[in-house]
mmCIF file of C-alpha atoms in Angstrom:
data_model
loop_
_atom_site.group_PDB
_atom_site.id
_atom_site.type_symbol
_atom_site.label_atom_id
_atom_site.label_comp_id
_atom_site.label_asym_id
_atom_site.label_seq_id
_atom_site.Cartn_x
_atom_site.Cartn_y
_atom_site.Cartn_z
ATOM 1 C CA MET A 18 21.326 -2.199 -6.562
ATOM 2 C CA GLY A 19 23.315 0.702 -5.086
ATOM 3 C CA ASN A 20 22.232 3.056 -7.857
ATOM 4 C CA SER A 21 18.636 1.909 -7.422
ATOM 5 C CA LYS A 22 18.771 2.811 -3.727
ATOM 6 C CA GLU A 23 19.797 6.347 -4.637
ATOM 7 C CA LEU A 24 17.041 6.502 -7.253
ATOM 8 C CA LEU A 25 14.564 5.265 -4.671
ATOM 9 C CA LYS A 26 15.433 8.165 -2.360
ATOM 10 C CA LEU A 27 15.073 10.645 -5.220
ATOM 11 C CA TYR A 28 11.839 9.148 -6.541
ATOM 12 C CA THR A 29 10.300 8.912 -3.064
ATOM 13 C CA LYS A 30 11.005 12.618 -2.585
ATOM 14 C CA GLU A 31 9.372 13.359 -5.950
ATOM 15 C CA VAL A 32 6.319 11.297 -5.007
ATOM 16 C CA ASP A 33 6.078 13.141 -1.675
ATOM 17 C CA GLN A 34 6.045 16.436 -3.562
ATOM 18 C CA VAL A 35 3.255 15.228 -5.850
ATOM 19 C CA ILE A 36 1.154 14.057 -2.894
ATOM 20 C CA ALA A 37 1.713 17.303 -0.983
ATOM 21 C CA GLY A 38 0.115 19.205 -3.860
ATOM 22 C CA TYR A 39 -3.181 17.378 -3.387
ATOM 23 C CA LEU A 40 -3.619 17.548 0.394
ATOM 24 C CA PRO A 41 -6.678 19.418 1.731
ATOM 25 C CA ASP A 42 -6.371 22.971 3.039
ATOM 26 C CA GLU A 43 -6.607 23.316 6.807
ATOM 27 C CA GLU A 44 -9.289 25.983 6.928
ATOM 28 C CA GLY A 45 -12.964 26.500 7.697
ATOM 29 C CA GLN A 46 -15.105 24.553 10.146
ATOM 30 C CA GLN A 47 -13.437 21.297 9.076
ATOM 31 C CA LYS A 48 -9.865 22.523 9.629
ATOM 32 C CA ASN A 49 -9.224 20.106 12.504
ATOM 33 C CA LEU A 50 -10.361 17.228 10.317
ATOM 34 C CA ALA A 51 -8.033 18.371 7.524
ATOM 35 C CA ALA A 52 -5.204 18.691 10.061
ATOM 36 C CA ALA A 53 -5.745 15.094 11.206
ATOM 37 C CA MET A 54 -5.869 13.899 7.598
ATOM 38 C CA ASN A 55 -2.676 15.752 6.734
ATOM 39 C CA TYR A 56 -0.901 14.551 9.886
ATOM 40 C CA SER A 57 -1.650 11.003 8.811
ATOM 41 C CA MET A 58 -0.520 11.611 5.239
ATOM 42 C CA LYS A 59 2.695 13.371 6.280
ATOM 43 C CA ALA A 60 3.804 10.555 8.573
ATOM 44 C CA GLY A 61 6.156 9.431 5.835
ATOM 45 C CA GLY A 62 6.464 5.843 4.783
ATOM 46 C CA LYS A 63 7.833 4.212 1.671
ATOM 47 C CA ARG A 64 5.181 5.624 -0.716
ATOM 48 C CA LEU A 65 5.335 2.265 -2.478
ATOM 49 C CA ARG A 66 1.901 2.300 -4.066
ATOM 50 C CA PRO A 67 2.187 5.674 -5.834
ATOM 51 C CA LEU A 68 5.781 4.868 -6.723
ATOM 52 C CA PHE A 69 4.837 1.550 -8.319
ATOM 53 C CA MET A 70 1.986 3.291 -10.129
ATOM 54 C CA ARG A 71 4.253 5.935 -11.614
ATOM 55 C CA GLU A 72 7.020 3.507 -12.564
ATOM 56 C CA VAL A 73 4.628 1.093 -14.349
ATOM 57 C CA TYR A 74 3.113 4.128 -16.087
ATOM 58 C CA ARG A 75 6.570 5.189 -17.270
ATOM 59 C CA LEU A 76 7.582 1.628 -18.163
ATOM 60 C CA LEU A 77 4.684 1.374 -20.628
ATOM 61 C CA GLY A 78 5.334 4.765 -22.184
ATOM 62 C CA GLY A 79 3.265 7.161 -20.080
ATOM 63 C CA CYS A 80 4.606 10.712 -20.003
ATOM 64 C CA GLY A 81 1.758 12.992 -18.878
ATOM 65 C CA ARG A 82 0.396 14.294 -15.570
ATOM 66 C CA GLU A 83 -2.855 12.334 -15.420
ATOM 67 C CA VAL A 84 -1.157 9.758 -13.209
ATOM 68 C CA GLU A 85 -0.405 12.302 -10.465
ATOM 69 C CA PRO A 86 -3.912 12.667 -8.950
ATOM 70 C CA PHE A 87 -4.153 8.877 -8.812
ATOM 71 C CA MET A 88 -0.762 8.692 -7.087
ATOM 72 C CA ALA A 89 -2.101 10.954 -4.339
ATOM 73 C CA ALA A 90 -5.438 9.119 -4.226
ATOM 74 C CA ILE A 91 -3.909 5.662 -3.760
ATOM 75 C CA GLU A 92 -1.788 6.926 -0.867
ATOM 76 C CA MET A 93 -4.837 8.546 0.738
ATOM 77 C CA ILE A 94 -6.674 5.226 0.627
ATOM 78 C CA HIS A 95 -3.674 3.340 2.010
ATOM 79 C CA THR A 96 -3.329 5.906 4.794
ATOM 80 C CA PHE A 97 -7.047 5.695 5.603
ATOM 81 C CA SER A 98 -6.622 1.958 6.151
ATOM 82 C CA LEU A 99 -3.685 2.533 8.506
ATOM 83 C CA VAL A 100 -5.541 5.180 10.536
ATOM 84 C CA HIS A 101 -8.452 2.808 11.086
ATOM 85 C CA ASP A 102 -6.199 -0.230 11.669
ATOM 86 C CA ASP A 103 -4.495 1.583 14.537
ATOM 87 C CA LEU A 104 -7.742 2.374 16.367
ATOM 88 C CA PRO A 105 -8.327 0.793 19.799
ATOM 89 C CA CYS A 106 -11.266 -1.173 18.384
ATOM 90 C CA ILE A 107 -9.016 -2.938 15.870
ATOM 91 C CA ASP A 108 -5.247 -3.213 16.541
ATOM 92 C CA ASN A 109 -5.001 -0.628 19.346
ATOM 93 C CA ASP A 110 -1.570 0.606 18.216
ATOM 94 C CA ARG A 111 -0.129 3.831 19.618
ATOM 95 C CA LEU A 112 2.888 4.142 17.312
ATOM 96 C CA ARG A 113 3.074 4.395 13.532
ATOM 97 C CA ARG A 114 6.241 5.223 11.587
ATOM 98 C CA GLY A 115 7.987 6.299 14.767
ATOM 99 C CA ARG A 116 5.366 8.741 16.052
ATOM 100 C CA ASP A 117 1.940 8.854 17.701
ATOM 101 C CA THR A 118 -0.851 7.251 15.716
ATOM 102 C CA THR A 119 -3.626 9.550 14.554
ATOM 103 C CA TRP A 120 -6.088 8.537 17.286
ATOM 104 C CA VAL A 121 -3.457 9.160 19.981
ATOM 105 C CA LYS A 122 -2.682 12.604 18.549
ATOM 106 C CA PHE A 123 -6.199 13.786 17.682
ATOM 107 C CA GLY A 124 -8.516 11.539 19.670
ATOM 108 C CA TYR A 125 -10.568 8.490 18.777
ATOM 109 C CA HIS A 126 -13.499 10.258 17.126
ATOM 110 C CA MET A 127 -11.402 12.576 14.963
ATOM 111 C CA ALA A 128 -9.254 9.637 13.815
ATOM 112 C CA VAL A 129 -12.375 7.794 12.645
ATOM 113 C CA LEU A 130 -13.464 10.886 10.729
ATOM 114 C CA ALA A 131 -9.950 11.431 9.334
ATOM 115 C CA GLY A 132 -9.985 7.927 7.877
ATOM 116 C CA ASP A 133 -13.448 8.497 6.421
ATOM 117 C CA GLY A 134 -12.319 11.840 5.048
ATOM 118 C CA LEU A 135 -9.255 10.388 3.363
ATOM 119 C CA TYR A 136 -11.282 7.673 1.649
ATOM 120 C CA GLY A 137 -13.816 10.111 0.230
ATOM 121 C CA TYR A 138 -11.226 12.746 -0.657
ATOM 122 C CA ALA A 139 -9.224 10.130 -2.554
ATOM 123 C CA PHE A 140 -11.933 9.838 -5.206
ATOM 124 C CA GLU A 141 -12.389 13.597 -5.387
ATOM 125 C CA THR A 142 -8.639 13.794 -6.000
ATOM 126 C CA ALA A 143 -8.567 10.988 -8.582
ATOM 127 C CA ALA A 144 -11.262 12.763 -10.611
ATOM 128 C CA ARG A 145 -8.889 15.708 -11.052
ATOM 129 C CA ALA A 146 -7.003 13.544 -13.559
ATOM 130 C CA LEU A 147 -9.696 14.510 -16.082
ATOM 131 C CA ALA A 148 -8.044 17.930 -16.352
ATOM 132 C CA PHE A 149 -4.806 16.337 -17.624
ATOM 133 C CA THR A 150 -6.071 14.017 -20.354
ATOM 134 C CA LYS A 151 -8.542 13.746 -23.212
ATOM 135 C CA ASP A 152 -9.100 10.064 -22.449
ATOM 136 C CA ALA A 153 -11.960 10.389 -19.966
ATOM 137 C CA GLY A 154 -12.765 6.708 -20.488
ATOM 138 C CA ALA A 155 -9.399 5.611 -19.108
ATOM 139 C CA VAL A 156 -9.793 7.883 -16.087
ATOM 140 C CA GLY A 157 -13.294 6.541 -15.453
ATOM 141 C CA ARG A 158 -12.062 2.964 -15.716
ATOM 142 C CA CYS A 159 -9.287 3.715 -13.232
ATOM 143 C CA ILE A 160 -11.682 5.338 -10.749
ATOM 144 C CA GLY A 161 -13.894 2.252 -10.955
ATOM 145 C CA LEU A 162 -10.866 0.004 -10.458
ATOM 146 C CA LEU A 163 -9.743 2.071 -7.483
ATOM 147 C CA ALA A 164 -13.181 1.698 -5.898
ATOM 148 C CA LYS A 165 -13.335 -2.058 -6.503
ATOM 149 C CA LYS A 166 -9.820 -2.856 -5.300
ATOM 150 C CA SER A 167 -10.182 -0.703 -2.176
ATOM 151 C CA GLY A 168 -13.773 -1.562 -1.305
ATOM 152 C CA ILE A 169 -15.744 -4.597 -0.145
ATOM 153 C CA SER A 170 -14.363 -6.724 -3.002
ATOM 154 C CA GLY A 171 -10.813 -5.635 -2.190
ATOM 155 C CA MET A 172 -8.949 -4.057 0.713
ATOM 156 C CA ILE A 173 -11.936 -3.408 2.988
ATOM 157 C CA GLY A 174 -13.211 -6.928 2.329
ATOM 158 C CA GLY A 175 -9.833 -8.282 3.390
ATOM 159 C CA GLU A 176 -9.810 -6.083 6.493
ATOM 160 C CA THR A 177 -13.278 -7.369 7.386
ATOM 161 C CA ALA A 178 -12.193 -10.999 7.209
ATOM 162 C CA ASP A 179 -9.070 -10.162 9.195
ATOM 163 C CA VAL A 180 -11.098 -8.553 11.998
ATOM 164 C CA GLU A 181 -13.658 -11.362 12.098
ATOM 165 C CA LEU A 182 -11.017 -14.092 12.203
ATOM 166 C CA THR A 183 -8.647 -12.460 14.725
ATOM 167 C CA GLY A 184 -8.166 -14.719 17.704
ATOM 168 C CA LYS A 185 -9.520 -17.723 15.794
ATOM 169 C CA PRO A 186 -7.543 -20.458 14.026
ATOM 170 C CA MET A 187 -7.289 -19.717 10.311
ATOM 171 C CA THR A 188 -6.798 -22.071 7.394
ATOM 172 C CA GLU A 189 -4.339 -21.370 4.584
ATOM 173 C CA GLU A 190 -7.291 -20.536 2.335
ATOM 174 C CA GLN A 191 -8.625 -17.956 4.784
ATOM 175 C CA LEU A 192 -5.215 -16.388 5.382
ATOM 176 C CA ASP A 193 -4.538 -16.277 1.634
ATOM 177 C CA TYR A 194 -7.879 -14.485 1.143
ATOM 178 C CA VAL A 195 -7.073 -11.901 3.805
ATOM 179 C CA TYR A 196 -3.600 -11.174 2.453
ATOM 180 C CA ARG A 197 -4.594 -11.016 -1.214
ATOM 181 C CA LEU A 198 -7.336 -8.534 -0.468
ATOM 182 C CA LYS A 199 -5.977 -6.610 2.517
ATOM 183 C CA THR A 200 -2.503 -5.991 1.069
ATOM 184 C CA GLY A 201 -2.467 -7.233 -2.510
ATOM 185 C CA ALA A 202 -5.573 -5.511 -3.861
ATOM 186 C CA LEU A 203 -4.288 -1.971 -3.403
ATOM 187 C CA LEU A 204 -0.925 -2.837 -4.950
ATOM 188 C CA GLU A 205 -2.806 -4.383 -7.869
ATOM 189 C CA ALA A 206 -4.827 -1.187 -8.266
ATOM 190 C CA SER A 207 -1.654 0.904 -8.169
ATOM 191 C CA MET A 208 0.122 -0.948 -10.944
ATOM 192 C CA MET A 209 -2.967 -1.572 -13.074
ATOM 193 C CA ILE A 210 -3.895 2.124 -13.013
ATOM 194 C CA GLY A 211 -0.364 2.973 -14.144
ATOM 195 C CA ALA A 212 -0.685 0.501 -17.017
ATOM 196 C CA ILE A 213 -4.158 1.679 -18.080
ATOM 197 C CA LEU A 214 -3.259 5.383 -18.025
ATOM 198 C CA ALA A 215 -0.149 4.632 -20.108
ATOM 199 C CA GLY A 216 -2.298 2.933 -22.750
ATOM 200 C CA GLY A 217 -1.225 -0.632 -21.984
ATOM 201 C CA ASP A 218 -3.153 -3.432 -23.697
ATOM 202 C CA GLU A 219 -5.273 -5.961 -21.815
ATOM 203 C CA LYS A 220 -2.535 -8.589 -21.705
ATOM 204 C CA GLN A 221 -0.125 -6.081 -20.188
ATOM 205 C CA VAL A 222 -2.716 -4.971 -17.616
ATOM 206 C CA GLN A 223 -3.282 -8.631 -16.631
ATOM 207 C CA THR A 224 0.462 -9.242 -16.391
ATOM 208 C CA VAL A 225 0.841 -6.207 -14.148
ATOM 209 C CA GLU A 226 -2.026 -7.419 -11.951
ATOM 210 C CA HIS A 227 -0.331 -10.800 -11.503
ATOM 211 C CA MET A 228 3.001 -9.156 -10.748
ATOM 212 C CA ALA A 229 1.390 -6.925 -8.135
ATOM 213 C CA SER A 230 -0.429 -9.871 -6.560
ATOM 214 C CA CYS A 231 2.873 -11.701 -6.087
ATOM 215 C CA VAL A 232 4.538 -8.600 -4.667
ATOM 216 C CA GLY A 233 1.649 -8.014 -2.270
ATOM 217 C CA MET A 234 1.709 -11.558 -0.931
ATOM 218 C CA ALA A 235 5.502 -11.573 -0.579
ATOM 219 C CA PHE A 236 5.390 -8.198 1.165
ATOM 220 C CA GLN A 237 2.815 -9.386 3.701
ATOM 221 C CA ILE A 238 4.633 -12.632 4.476
ATOM 222 C CA GLN A 239 7.841 -10.658 4.949
ATOM 223 C CA ASP A 240 5.893 -8.368 7.294
ATOM 224 C CA ASP A 241 4.950 -11.470 9.320
ATOM 225 C CA ILE A 242 8.623 -12.405 9.485
ATOM 226 C CA LEU A 243 9.721 -8.918 10.554
ATOM 227 C CA ASP A 244 7.059 -8.765 13.260
ATOM 228 C CA LEU A 245 8.985 -11.585 14.955
ATOM 229 C CA THR A 246 12.568 -10.766 14.014
ATOM 230 C CA SER A 247 12.896 -6.977 13.812
ATOM 231 C CA SER A 248 12.649 -4.193 16.402
ATOM 232 C CA GLN A 249 10.385 -1.245 17.051
ATOM 233 C CA GLU A 250 13.293 1.121 16.353
ATOM 234 C CA VAL A 251 13.820 -0.358 12.875
ATOM 235 C CA LEU A 252 10.165 -0.745 11.868
ATOM 236 C CA GLY A 253 8.840 2.438 13.465
ATOM 237 C CA LYS A 254 5.903 0.510 14.929
ATOM 238 C CA PRO A 255 5.411 -2.080 17.665
ATOM 239 C CA VAL A 256 6.691 -5.592 17.001
ATOM 240 C CA LEU A 257 5.048 -8.816 18.160
ATOM 241 C CA SER A 258 1.678 -7.171 17.419
ATOM 242 C CA ASP A 259 0.448 -10.271 15.581
ATOM 243 C CA GLU A 260 1.152 -12.363 18.675
ATOM 244 C CA LYS A 261 -0.469 -9.739 20.907
ATOM 245 C CA ASN A 262 -3.614 -9.747 18.759
ATOM 246 C CA HIS A 263 -3.633 -13.568 18.439
ATOM 247 C CA LYS A 264 -3.371 -13.431 14.654
ATOM 248 C CA THR A 265 -2.596 -16.367 12.425
ATOM 249 C CA THR A 266 0.286 -15.614 10.034
ATOM 250 C CA TYR A 267 2.281 -17.561 7.485
ATOM 251 C CA VAL A 268 5.002 -17.963 10.096
ATOM 252 C CA THR A 269 2.596 -19.535 12.591
ATOM 253 C CA LEU A 270 1.163 -21.810 9.877
ATOM 254 C CA TYR A 271 4.388 -22.931 8.198
ATOM 255 C CA GLY A 272 7.319 -21.858 10.325
ATOM 256 C CA MET A 273 10.032 -19.293 9.664
ATOM 257 C CA GLU A 274 12.076 -21.278 7.132
ATOM 258 C CA GLN A 275 9.169 -22.060 4.829
ATOM 259 C CA ALA A 276 7.831 -18.493 5.106
ATOM 260 C CA VAL A 277 11.200 -17.184 3.871
ATOM 261 C CA GLU A 278 11.090 -19.674 0.985
ATOM 262 C CA MET A 279 7.617 -18.435 0.042
ATOM 263 C CA VAL A 280 8.838 -14.840 -0.075
ATOM 264 C CA ASP A 281 11.714 -15.831 -2.366
ATOM 265 C CA SER A 282 9.453 -17.861 -4.692
ATOM 266 C CA LEU A 283 6.866 -15.092 -4.991
ATOM 267 C CA SER A 284 9.593 -12.520 -5.619
ATOM 268 C CA LYS A 285 10.975 -14.543 -8.512
ATOM 269 C CA GLU A 286 7.498 -14.942 -9.991
ATOM 270 C CA ALA A 287 6.916 -11.180 -9.783
ATOM 271 C CA VAL A 288 10.236 -10.433 -11.508
ATOM 272 C CA LYS A 289 9.453 -12.985 -14.233
ATOM 273 C CA ALA A 290 6.164 -11.192 -14.943
ATOM 274 C CA LEU A 291 7.939 -7.826 -14.980
ATOM 275 C CA GLU A 292 10.539 -9.016 -17.472
ATOM 276 C CA SER A 293 7.813 -10.100 -19.887
ATOM 277 C CA LEU A 294 6.826 -6.437 -20.261
ATOM 278 C CA PRO A 295 8.539 -3.975 -22.627
ATOM 279 C CA GLY A 296 10.874 -1.247 -21.443
ATOM 280 C CA GLU A 297 13.795 -0.960 -19.040
ATOM 281 C CA HIS A 298 13.148 -3.141 -15.979
ATOM 282 C CA GLY A 299 16.180 -2.401 -13.805
ATOM 283 C CA PHE A 300 14.741 -0.027 -11.218
ATOM 284 C CA LEU A 301 11.401 -1.820 -10.858
ATOM 285 C CA ARG A 302 13.153 -5.184 -10.508
ATOM 286 C CA ASP A 303 15.430 -3.806 -7.788
ATOM 287 C CA LEU A 304 12.483 -2.114 -6.071
ATOM 288 C CA ILE A 305 10.588 -5.407 -5.878
ATOM 289 C CA MET A 306 13.599 -7.182 -4.417
ATOM 290 C CA MET A 307 14.354 -4.389 -1.927
ATOM 291 C CA LEU A 308 10.752 -4.416 -0.794
ATOM 292 C CA VAL A 309 10.189 -8.110 -0.266
ATOM 293 C CA THR A 310 13.596 -8.893 1.248
ATOM 294 C CA ARG A 311 13.793 -5.790 3.469
ATOM 295 C CA GLU A 312 15.655 -6.035 6.785
ATOM 296 C CA ARG A 313 17.132 -9.456 6.046
#
């Protein structure tokens, strides 16, 4: 695990460098918009989605550059969701990753536009993968997958249900729906795109989707746990925000002990799926475990 932590630092730096190469130029009449977009993108973070994408791509034998535009695109979409989540009309958060949220820094209206800009620019960026491969069909399939998993059938659909149900009692079925779409869908897209671009077969793509679904659910439940047990200094964002916004979580439904058990069970299921795939699993296995058991 120690070696994996060092690799994680190195790989995260590499991913940051890839993403930086695809950020919009801050020039012209839209320079303030680009500045707000880039501020949001440069806020740091774990870069988990592009990292998982690249590592699944490598695991299944990928060795080209066509994955890089998609790595940047998936992070743009994730960042767009955070920018809009933080807005006063949704979560009304003023701190993200230890610094002012985009709407606090640039104003409400520019933050809305920055989120919109990141979502559109993500697909413009993903299309640049065509320059790095002769398999236009795979790139097209991945763009379609990115749209589906991030749109009304995926992340945005989950966000919609989350907003509509905030402050209302939620059933397990409703909460499961929100988490699988709001958090899980984009992780699924990340890993599935890595598998498709590497030439993985359909069974491998399905296995990767299941693995990502388990990781996404475990990650979100652990986030519920940390919202109650961690601190703003550690997380880089306000704690007790779920309680403030009257949100149902797995902790409120099942209690802390059972929520921890769920995280452990989902983690094991994700690792089992990973180990059914070819290649060297060590780093990805450690990454999953570091992610879903963070701050314990």
